Coordinates of N, CA and C in Angstrom, one line a residue:
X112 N 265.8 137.6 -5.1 CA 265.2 137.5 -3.8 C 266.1 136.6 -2.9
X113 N 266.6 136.7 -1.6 CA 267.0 136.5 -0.9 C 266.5 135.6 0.3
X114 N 266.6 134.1 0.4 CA 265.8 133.7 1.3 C 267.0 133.9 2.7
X115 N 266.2 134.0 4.0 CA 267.0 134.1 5.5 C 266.8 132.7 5.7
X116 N 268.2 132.6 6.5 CA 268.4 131.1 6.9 C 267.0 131.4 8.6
X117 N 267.7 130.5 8.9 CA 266.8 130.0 10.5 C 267.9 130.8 11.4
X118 N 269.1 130.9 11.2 CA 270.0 131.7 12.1 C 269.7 133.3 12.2
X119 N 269.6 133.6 10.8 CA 269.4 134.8 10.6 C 267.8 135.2 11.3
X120 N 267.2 134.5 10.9 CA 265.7 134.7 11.7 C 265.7 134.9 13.4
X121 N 266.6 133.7 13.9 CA 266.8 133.8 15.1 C 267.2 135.4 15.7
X122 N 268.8 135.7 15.2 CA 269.3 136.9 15.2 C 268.8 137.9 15.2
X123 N 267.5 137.9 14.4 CA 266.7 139.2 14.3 C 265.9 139.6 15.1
X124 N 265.1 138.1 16.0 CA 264.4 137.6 16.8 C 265.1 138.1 17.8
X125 N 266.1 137.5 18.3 CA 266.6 138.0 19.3 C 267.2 139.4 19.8
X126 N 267.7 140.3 18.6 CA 267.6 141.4 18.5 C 266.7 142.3 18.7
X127 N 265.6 142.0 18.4 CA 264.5 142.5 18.8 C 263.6 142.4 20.1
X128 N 264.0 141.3 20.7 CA 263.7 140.9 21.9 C 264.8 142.0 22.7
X129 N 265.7 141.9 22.2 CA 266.8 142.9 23.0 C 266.5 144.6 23.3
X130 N 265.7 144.9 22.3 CA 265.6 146.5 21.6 C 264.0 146.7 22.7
X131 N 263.2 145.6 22.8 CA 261.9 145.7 23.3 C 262.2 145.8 25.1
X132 N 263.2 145.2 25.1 CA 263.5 144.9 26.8 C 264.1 146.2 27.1
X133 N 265.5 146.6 26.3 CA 265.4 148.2 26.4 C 264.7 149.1 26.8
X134 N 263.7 149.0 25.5 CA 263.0 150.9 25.7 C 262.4 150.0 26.3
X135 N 261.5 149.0 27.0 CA 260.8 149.1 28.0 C 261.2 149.5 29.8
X136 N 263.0 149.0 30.0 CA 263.4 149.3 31.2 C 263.5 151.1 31.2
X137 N 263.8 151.3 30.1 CA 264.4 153.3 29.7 C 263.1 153.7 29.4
X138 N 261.8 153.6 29.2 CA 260.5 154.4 29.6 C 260.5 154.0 30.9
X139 N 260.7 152.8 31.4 CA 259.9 152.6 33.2 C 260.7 153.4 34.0
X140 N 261.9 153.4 33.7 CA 262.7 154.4 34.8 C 262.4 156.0 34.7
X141 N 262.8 155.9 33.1 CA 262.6 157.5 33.1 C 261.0 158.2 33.2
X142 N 260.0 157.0 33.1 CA 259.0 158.0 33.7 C 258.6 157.8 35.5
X143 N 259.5 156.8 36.0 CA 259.8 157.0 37.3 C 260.0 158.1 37.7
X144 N 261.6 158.6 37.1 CA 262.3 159.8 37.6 C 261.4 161.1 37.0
X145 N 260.5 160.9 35.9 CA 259.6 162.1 35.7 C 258.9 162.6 37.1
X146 N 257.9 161.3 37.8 CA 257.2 161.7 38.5 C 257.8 161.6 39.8
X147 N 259.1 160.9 40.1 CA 259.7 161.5 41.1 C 260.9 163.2 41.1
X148 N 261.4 163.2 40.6 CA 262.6 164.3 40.4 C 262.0 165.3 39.6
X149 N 260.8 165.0 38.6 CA 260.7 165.9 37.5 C 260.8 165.9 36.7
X150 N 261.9 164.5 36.4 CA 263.0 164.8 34.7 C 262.4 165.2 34.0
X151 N 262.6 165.0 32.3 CA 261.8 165.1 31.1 C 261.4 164.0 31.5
X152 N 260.1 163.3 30.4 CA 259.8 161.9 30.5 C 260.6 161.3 30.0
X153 N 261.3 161.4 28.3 CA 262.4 160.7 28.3 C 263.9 160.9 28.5
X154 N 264.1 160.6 29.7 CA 265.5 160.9 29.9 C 266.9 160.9 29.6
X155 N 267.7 162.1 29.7 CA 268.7 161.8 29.4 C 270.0 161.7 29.8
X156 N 269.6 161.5 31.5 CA 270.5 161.1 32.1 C 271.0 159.6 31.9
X157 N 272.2 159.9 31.7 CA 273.1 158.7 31.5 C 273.2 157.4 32.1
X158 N 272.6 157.8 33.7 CA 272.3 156.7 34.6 C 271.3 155.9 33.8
X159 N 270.3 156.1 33.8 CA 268.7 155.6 32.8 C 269.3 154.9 32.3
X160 N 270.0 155.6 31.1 CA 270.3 154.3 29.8 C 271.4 153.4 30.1
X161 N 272.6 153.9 30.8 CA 273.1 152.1 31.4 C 272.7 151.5 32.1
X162 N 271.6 151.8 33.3 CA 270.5 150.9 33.7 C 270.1 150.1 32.7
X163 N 269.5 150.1 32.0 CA 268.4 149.9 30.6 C 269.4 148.8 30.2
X164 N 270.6 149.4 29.9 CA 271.8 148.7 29.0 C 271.6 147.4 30.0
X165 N 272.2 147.7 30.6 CA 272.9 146.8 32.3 C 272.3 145.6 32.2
X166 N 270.3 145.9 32.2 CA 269.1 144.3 32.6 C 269.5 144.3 31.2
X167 N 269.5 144.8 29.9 CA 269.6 144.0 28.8 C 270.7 142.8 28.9
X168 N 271.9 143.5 29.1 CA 273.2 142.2 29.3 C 272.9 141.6 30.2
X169 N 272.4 141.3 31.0 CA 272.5 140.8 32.2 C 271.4 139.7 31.7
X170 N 270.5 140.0 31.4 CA 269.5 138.7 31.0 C 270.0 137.8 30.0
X171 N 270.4 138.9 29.1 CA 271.1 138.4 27.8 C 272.1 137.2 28.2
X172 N 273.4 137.5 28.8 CA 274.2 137.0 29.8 C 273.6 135.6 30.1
X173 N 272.1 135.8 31.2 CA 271.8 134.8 31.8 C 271.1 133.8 30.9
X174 N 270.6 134.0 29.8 CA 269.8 133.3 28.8 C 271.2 132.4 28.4
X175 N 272.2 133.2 27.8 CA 273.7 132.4 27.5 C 273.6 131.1 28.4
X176 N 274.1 132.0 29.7 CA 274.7 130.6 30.3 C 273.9 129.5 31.1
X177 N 272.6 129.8 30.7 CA 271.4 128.5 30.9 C 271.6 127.6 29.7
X178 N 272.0 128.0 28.5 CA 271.6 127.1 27.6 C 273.3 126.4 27.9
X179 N 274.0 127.0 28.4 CA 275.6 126.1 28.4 C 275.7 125.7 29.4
X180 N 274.4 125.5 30.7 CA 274.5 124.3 32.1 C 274.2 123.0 31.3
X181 N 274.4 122.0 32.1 CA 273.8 120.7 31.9 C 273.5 120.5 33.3
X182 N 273.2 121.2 33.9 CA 272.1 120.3 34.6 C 271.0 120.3 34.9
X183 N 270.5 118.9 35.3 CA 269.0 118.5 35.1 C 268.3 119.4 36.3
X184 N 267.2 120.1 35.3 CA 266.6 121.2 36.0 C 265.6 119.9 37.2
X185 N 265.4 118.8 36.5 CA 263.6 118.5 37.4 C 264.5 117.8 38.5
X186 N 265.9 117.4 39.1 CA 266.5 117.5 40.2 C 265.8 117.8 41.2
X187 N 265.5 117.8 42.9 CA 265.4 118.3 43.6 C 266.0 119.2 44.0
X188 N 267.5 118.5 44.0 CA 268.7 119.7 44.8 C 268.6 121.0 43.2
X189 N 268.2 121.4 42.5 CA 268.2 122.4 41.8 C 267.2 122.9 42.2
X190 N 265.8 122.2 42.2 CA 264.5 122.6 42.2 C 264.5 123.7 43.5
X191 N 264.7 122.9 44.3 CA 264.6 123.5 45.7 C 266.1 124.5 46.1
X192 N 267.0 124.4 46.1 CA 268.3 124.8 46.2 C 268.7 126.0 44.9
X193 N 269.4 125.4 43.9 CA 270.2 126.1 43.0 C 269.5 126.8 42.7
X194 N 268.1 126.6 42.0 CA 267.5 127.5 41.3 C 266.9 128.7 42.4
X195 N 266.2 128.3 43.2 CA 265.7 129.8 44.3 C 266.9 130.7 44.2
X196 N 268.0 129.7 45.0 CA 269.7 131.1 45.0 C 269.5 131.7 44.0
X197 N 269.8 131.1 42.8 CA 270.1 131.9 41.5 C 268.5 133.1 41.1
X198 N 267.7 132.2 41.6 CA 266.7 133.8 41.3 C 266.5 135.3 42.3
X199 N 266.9 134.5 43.9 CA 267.2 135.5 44.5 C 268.6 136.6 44.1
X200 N 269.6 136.0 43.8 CA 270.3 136.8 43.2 C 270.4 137.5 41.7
X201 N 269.7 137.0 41.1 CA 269.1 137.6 39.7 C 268.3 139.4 40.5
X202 N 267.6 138.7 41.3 CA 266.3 140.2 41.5 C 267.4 141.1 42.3
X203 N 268.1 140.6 43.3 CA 268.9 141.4 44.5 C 269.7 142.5 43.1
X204 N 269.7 141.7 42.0 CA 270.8 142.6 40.9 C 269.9 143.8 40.6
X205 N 268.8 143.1 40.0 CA 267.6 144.1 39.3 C 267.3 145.3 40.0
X206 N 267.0 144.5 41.2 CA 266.3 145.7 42.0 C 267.9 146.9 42.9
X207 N 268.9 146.6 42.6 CA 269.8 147.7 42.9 C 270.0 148.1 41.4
X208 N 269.7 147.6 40.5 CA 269.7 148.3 38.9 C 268.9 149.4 39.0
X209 N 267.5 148.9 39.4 CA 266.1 150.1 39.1 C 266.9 151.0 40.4
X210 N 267.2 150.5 41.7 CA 267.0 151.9 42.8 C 268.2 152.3 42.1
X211 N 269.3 151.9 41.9 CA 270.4 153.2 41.4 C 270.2 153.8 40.1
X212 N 269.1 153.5 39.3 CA 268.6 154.6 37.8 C 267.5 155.7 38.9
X213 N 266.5 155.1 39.6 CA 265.1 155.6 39.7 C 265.8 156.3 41.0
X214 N 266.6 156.3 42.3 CA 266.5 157.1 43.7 C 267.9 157.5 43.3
X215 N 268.8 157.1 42.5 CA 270.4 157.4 42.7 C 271.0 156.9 44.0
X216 N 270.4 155.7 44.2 CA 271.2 154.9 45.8 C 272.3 154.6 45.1
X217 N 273.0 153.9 46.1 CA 274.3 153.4 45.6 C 274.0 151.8 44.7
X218 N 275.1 152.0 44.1 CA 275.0 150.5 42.8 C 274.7 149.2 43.4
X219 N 275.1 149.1 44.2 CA 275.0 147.7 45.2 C 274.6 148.3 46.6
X220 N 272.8 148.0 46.2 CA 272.2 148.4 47.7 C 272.7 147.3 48.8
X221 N 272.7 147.8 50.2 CA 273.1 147.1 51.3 C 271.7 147.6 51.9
X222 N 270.4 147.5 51.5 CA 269.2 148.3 52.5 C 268.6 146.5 53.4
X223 N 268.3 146.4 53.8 CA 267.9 145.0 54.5 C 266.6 144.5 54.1
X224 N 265.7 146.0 53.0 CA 264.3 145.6 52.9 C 264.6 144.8 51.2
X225 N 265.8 145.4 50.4 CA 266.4 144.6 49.1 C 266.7 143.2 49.4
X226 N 267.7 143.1 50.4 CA 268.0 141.5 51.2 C 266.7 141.0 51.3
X227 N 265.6 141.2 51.9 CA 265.2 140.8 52.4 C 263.9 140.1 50.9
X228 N 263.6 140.7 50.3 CA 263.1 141.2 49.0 C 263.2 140.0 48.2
X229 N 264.9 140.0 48.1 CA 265.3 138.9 47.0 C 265.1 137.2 47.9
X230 N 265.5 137.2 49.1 CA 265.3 136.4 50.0 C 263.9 135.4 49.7
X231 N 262.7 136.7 50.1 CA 261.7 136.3 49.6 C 261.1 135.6 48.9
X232 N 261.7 136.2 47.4 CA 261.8 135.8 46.5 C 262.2 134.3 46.0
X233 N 263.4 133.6 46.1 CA 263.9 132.5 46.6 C 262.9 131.8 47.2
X234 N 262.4 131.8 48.0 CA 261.9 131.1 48.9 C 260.4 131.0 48.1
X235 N 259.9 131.9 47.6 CA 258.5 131.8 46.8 C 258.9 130.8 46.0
X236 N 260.1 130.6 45.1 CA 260.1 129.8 44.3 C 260.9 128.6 44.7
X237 N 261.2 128.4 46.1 CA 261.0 127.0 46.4 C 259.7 126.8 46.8
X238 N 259.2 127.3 47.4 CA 258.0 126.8 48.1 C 256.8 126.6 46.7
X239 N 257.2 127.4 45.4 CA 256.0 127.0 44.2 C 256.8 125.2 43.9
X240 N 257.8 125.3 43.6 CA 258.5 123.8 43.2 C 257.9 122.8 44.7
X241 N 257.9 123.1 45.8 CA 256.7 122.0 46.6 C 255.8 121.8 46.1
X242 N 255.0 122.7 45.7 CA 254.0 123.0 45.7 C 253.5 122.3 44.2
X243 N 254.4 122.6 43.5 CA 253.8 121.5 41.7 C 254.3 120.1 42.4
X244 N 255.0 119.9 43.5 CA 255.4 118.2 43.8 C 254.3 117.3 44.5
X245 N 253.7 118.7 45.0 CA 252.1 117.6 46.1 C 251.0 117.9 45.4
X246 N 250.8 118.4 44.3 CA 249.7 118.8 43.4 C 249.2 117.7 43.0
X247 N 247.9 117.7 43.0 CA 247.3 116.4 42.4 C 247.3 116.4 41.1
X248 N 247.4 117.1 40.5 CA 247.1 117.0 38.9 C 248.8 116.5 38.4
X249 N 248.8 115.7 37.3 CA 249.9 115.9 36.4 C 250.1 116.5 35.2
X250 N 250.4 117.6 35.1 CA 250.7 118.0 33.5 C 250.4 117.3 32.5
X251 N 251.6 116.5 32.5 CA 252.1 115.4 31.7 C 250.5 114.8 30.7
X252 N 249.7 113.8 31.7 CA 248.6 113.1 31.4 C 247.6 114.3 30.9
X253 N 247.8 115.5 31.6 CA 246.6 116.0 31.0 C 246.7 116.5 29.7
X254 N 245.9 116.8 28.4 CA 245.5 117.3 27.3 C 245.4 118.5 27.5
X255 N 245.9 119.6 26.7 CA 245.9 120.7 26.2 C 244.0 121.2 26.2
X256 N 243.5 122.1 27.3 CA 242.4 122.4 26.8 C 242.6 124.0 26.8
X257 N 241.2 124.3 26.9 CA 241.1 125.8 26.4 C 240.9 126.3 28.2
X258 N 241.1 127.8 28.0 CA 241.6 128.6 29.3 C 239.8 128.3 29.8
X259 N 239.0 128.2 29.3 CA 237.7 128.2 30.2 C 237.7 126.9 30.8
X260 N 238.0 126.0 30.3 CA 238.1 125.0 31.0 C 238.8 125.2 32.3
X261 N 240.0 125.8 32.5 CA 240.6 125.7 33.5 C 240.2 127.0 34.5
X262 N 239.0 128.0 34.0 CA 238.4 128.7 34.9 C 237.5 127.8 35.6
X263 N 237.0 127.2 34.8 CA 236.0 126.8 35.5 C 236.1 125.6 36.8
X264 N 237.1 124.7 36.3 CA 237.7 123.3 37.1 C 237.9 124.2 38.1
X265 N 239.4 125.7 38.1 CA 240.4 126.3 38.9 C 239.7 126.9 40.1
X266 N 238.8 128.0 39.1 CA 238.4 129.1 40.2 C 236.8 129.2 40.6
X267 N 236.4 128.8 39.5 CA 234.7 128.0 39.7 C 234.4 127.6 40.9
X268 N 235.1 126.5 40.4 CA 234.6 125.0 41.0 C 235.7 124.6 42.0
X269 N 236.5 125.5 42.4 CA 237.6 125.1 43.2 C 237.6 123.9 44.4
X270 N 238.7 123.1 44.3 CA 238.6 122.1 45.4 C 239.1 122.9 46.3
X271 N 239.8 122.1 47.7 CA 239.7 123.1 49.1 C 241.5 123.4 49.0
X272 N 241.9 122.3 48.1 CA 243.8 122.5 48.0 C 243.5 123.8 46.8
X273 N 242.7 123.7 45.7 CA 243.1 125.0 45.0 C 242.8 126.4 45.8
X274 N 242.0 126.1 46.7 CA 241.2 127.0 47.4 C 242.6 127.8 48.1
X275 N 243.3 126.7 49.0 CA 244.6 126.9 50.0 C 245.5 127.7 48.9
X276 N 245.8 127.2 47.7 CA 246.7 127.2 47.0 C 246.2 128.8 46.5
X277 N 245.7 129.3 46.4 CA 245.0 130.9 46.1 C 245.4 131.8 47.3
X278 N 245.0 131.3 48.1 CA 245.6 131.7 49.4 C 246.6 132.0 49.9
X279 N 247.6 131.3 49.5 CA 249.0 131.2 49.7 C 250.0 131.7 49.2
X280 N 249.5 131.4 47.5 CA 249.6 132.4 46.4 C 249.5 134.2 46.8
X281 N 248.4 134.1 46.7 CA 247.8 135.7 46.9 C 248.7 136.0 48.0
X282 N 248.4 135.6 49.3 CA 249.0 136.6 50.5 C 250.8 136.4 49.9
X283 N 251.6 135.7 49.6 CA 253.0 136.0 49.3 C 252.9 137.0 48.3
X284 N 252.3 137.0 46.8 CA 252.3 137.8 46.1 C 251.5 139.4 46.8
X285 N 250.9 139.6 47.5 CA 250.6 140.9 48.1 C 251.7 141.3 49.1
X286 N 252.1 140.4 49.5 CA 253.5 140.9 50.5 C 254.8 141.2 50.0
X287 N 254.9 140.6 48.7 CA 256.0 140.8 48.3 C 255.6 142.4 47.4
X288 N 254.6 142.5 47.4 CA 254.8 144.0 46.6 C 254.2 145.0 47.7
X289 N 253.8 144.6 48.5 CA 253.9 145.5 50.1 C 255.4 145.8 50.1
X290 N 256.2 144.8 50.0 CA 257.8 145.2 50.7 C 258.3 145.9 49.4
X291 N 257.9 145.8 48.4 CA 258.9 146.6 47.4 C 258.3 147.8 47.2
X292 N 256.7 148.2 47.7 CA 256.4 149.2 47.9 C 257.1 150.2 48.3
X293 N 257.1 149.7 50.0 CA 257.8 150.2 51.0 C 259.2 150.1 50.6
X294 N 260.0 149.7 49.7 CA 261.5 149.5 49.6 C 261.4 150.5 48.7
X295 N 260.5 151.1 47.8 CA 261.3 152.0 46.9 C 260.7 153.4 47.2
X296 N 259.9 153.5 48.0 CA 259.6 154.9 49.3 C 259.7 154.9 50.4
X297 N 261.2 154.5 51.0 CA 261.3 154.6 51.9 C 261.5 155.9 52.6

């Protein structure tokens, strides 16, 4: 009997994480291009599966070289700065990944509603990092409770900042899939 180290566990782990991220990007496109073009459902155009390929490395890639930064993520100048850039340019990739498997645009969209998209983007996630900075609660202090607990405090019983904070939430997250609506039927 053979015991696996913790490396080999990892390895398998991560392989598998890799195989799941796959066929999930290679069903979502190719049943995209089903119901737009017709294709089969599972596709076998070549675009699809290096699409597929492409976010696997690319995340892959990005998981690498987070664990070989040192710098301090709770920073401001990251919080608010590096990290937005870096996610608007992570999606600006993604989302010319999906439109060049799912419409056949070109590899590197130039459309202004993509710019504008990943922009967005960025900016949601500086404005959530304000937003955990003026929050009354601390993580930290509070104890681990169960999810009803936090229905109830959250959405219950809401104070008038969680109230705002729903609000602000909601309408970005409905606009931002307003625009990617409209960005991928144009």
């Amino acid at each position: 009997m053979t015991h696996s180290t913790s490396e080999e566990k990892k390895e398998k782990g991560f392989n598998k994480s890799a195989l799941k991220i796959f066929l999930f990007f290679y069903l979502f496109f190719s049943l995209f291009r089903f119901f737009i073009y017709g294709d089969s459902i599972l596709s076998k155009d070549p675009t699809v599966i290096l699409t597929a390929i492409s976010i696997v490395v690319f995340l892959i890639v990005n998981s690498w070289l987070k664990s070989l930064l040192t710098i301090n993520m709770n920073k401001k100048k990251y919080r608010y700065l590096i990290s937005p850039i870096k996610s608007a340019i992570a999606t600006y990739i993604i989302i010319s990944l999906i439109r060049y498997a799912i419409l056949q645009d070109s590899f590197v969209a130039n459309n202004i509603e993509v710019i504008m998209f990943s922009i967005m983007v960025g900016i949601m996630e500086s404005v959530g990092a304000k937003i955990d900075d003026v929050s009354p609660r601390d993580p930290k202090k509070e104890p681990d409770r169960p999810l009803k607990y936090y229905i109830d405090k959250f959405i219950i019983n809401a104070k008038p900042f969680h109230k705002v904070m729903f609000l602000v939430y909601g309408s970005c997250i409905s606009l931002l899939i307003f625009i990617f609506i409209l960005m991928m039927f144009e």
